[in-house]
Coordinates of C-alpha atoms in Angstrom, one line a residue:
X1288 CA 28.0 8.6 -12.2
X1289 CA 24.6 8.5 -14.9
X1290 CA 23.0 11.2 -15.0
X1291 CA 18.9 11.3 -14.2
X1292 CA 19.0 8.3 -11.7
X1293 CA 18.7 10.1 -9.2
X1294 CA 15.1 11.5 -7.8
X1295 CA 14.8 15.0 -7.8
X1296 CA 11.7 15.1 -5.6
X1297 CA 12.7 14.8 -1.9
X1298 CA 10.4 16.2 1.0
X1299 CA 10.6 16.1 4.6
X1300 CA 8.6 13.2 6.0
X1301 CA 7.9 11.9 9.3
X1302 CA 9.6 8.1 10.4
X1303 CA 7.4 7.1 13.3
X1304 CA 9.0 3.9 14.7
X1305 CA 5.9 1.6 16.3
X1306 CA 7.3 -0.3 19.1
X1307 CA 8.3 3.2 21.1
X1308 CA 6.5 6.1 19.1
X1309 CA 9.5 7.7 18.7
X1310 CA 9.2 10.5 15.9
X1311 CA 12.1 11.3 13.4
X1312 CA 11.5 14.0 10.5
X1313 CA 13.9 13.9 7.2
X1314 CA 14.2 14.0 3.5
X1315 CA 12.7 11.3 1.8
X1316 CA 11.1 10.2 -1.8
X1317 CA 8.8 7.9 -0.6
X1318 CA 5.0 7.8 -0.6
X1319 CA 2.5 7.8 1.9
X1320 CA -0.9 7.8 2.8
X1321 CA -1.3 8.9 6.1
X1322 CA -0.6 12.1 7.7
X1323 CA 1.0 13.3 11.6
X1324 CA 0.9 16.0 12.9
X1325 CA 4.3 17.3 14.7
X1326 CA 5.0 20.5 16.5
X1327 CA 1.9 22.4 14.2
X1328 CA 3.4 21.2 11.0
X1329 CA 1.3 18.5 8.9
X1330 CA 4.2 15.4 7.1
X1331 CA 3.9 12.3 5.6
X1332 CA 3.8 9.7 7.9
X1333 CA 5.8 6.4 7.3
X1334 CA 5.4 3.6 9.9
X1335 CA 8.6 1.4 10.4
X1336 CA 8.8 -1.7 13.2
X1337 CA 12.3 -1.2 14.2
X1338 CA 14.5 2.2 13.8
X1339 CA 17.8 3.2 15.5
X1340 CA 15.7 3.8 18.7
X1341 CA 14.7 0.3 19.2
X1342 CA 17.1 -1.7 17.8
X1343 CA 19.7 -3.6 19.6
X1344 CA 22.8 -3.0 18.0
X1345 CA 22.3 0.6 19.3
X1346 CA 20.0 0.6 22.2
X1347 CA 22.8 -2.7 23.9
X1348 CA 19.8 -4.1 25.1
X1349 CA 18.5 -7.4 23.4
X1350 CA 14.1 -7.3 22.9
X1351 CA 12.4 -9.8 21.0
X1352 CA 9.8 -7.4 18.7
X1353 CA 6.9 -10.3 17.4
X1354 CA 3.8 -8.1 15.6
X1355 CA 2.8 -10.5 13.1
X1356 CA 2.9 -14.1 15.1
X1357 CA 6.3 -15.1 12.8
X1358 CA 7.9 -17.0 16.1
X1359 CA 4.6 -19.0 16.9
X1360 CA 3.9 -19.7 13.2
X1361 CA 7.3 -21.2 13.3
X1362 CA 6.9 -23.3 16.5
X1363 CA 4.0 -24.7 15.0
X1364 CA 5.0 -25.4 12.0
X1365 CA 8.3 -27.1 13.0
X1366 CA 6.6 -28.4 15.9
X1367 CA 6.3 -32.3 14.4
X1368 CA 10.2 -32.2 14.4
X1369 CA 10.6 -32.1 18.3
X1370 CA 12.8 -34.6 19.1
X1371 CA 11.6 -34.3 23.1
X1372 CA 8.1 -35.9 22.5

């Protein structure tokens, strides 16, 4: 394995998972801007849409998560191929 690839910087930082708030704290490189608050301590706060909490592979149960309009922008866009009208 190279040597020096590797970062050398990790700190704990908060995962917040937006479609069910839940919270998840662990090492991590990445940057971010915003700050939470959990149990008095003060972390790094990265937003994700989908973490092991929400997603269906491990929760068994199938949810259809649309925050930015992707399935109506399709519809619409693909609408002229109907083949019904």
């Amino acid at each position: 394995m190279q040597k020096g690839i590797h970062p050398e910087e990790y700190k704990l930082v908060a995962f917040k998972d937006m479609s069910n708030d839940e919270v998840f704290i662990t090492k991590s490189t990445a940057n971010a801007k915003e700050t939470i608050d959990v149990d008095g301590t003060e972390y790094p706060l990265i937003k994700l849409e989908i973490s092991r909490t929400s997603h269906p592979f491990y929760t068994g149960t199938t949810k259809l998560i649309d925050t930015a309009g992707r399935i109506d922008k399709f519809k619409n866009k693909y609408k002229k191929f109907d083949k019904k009208s």
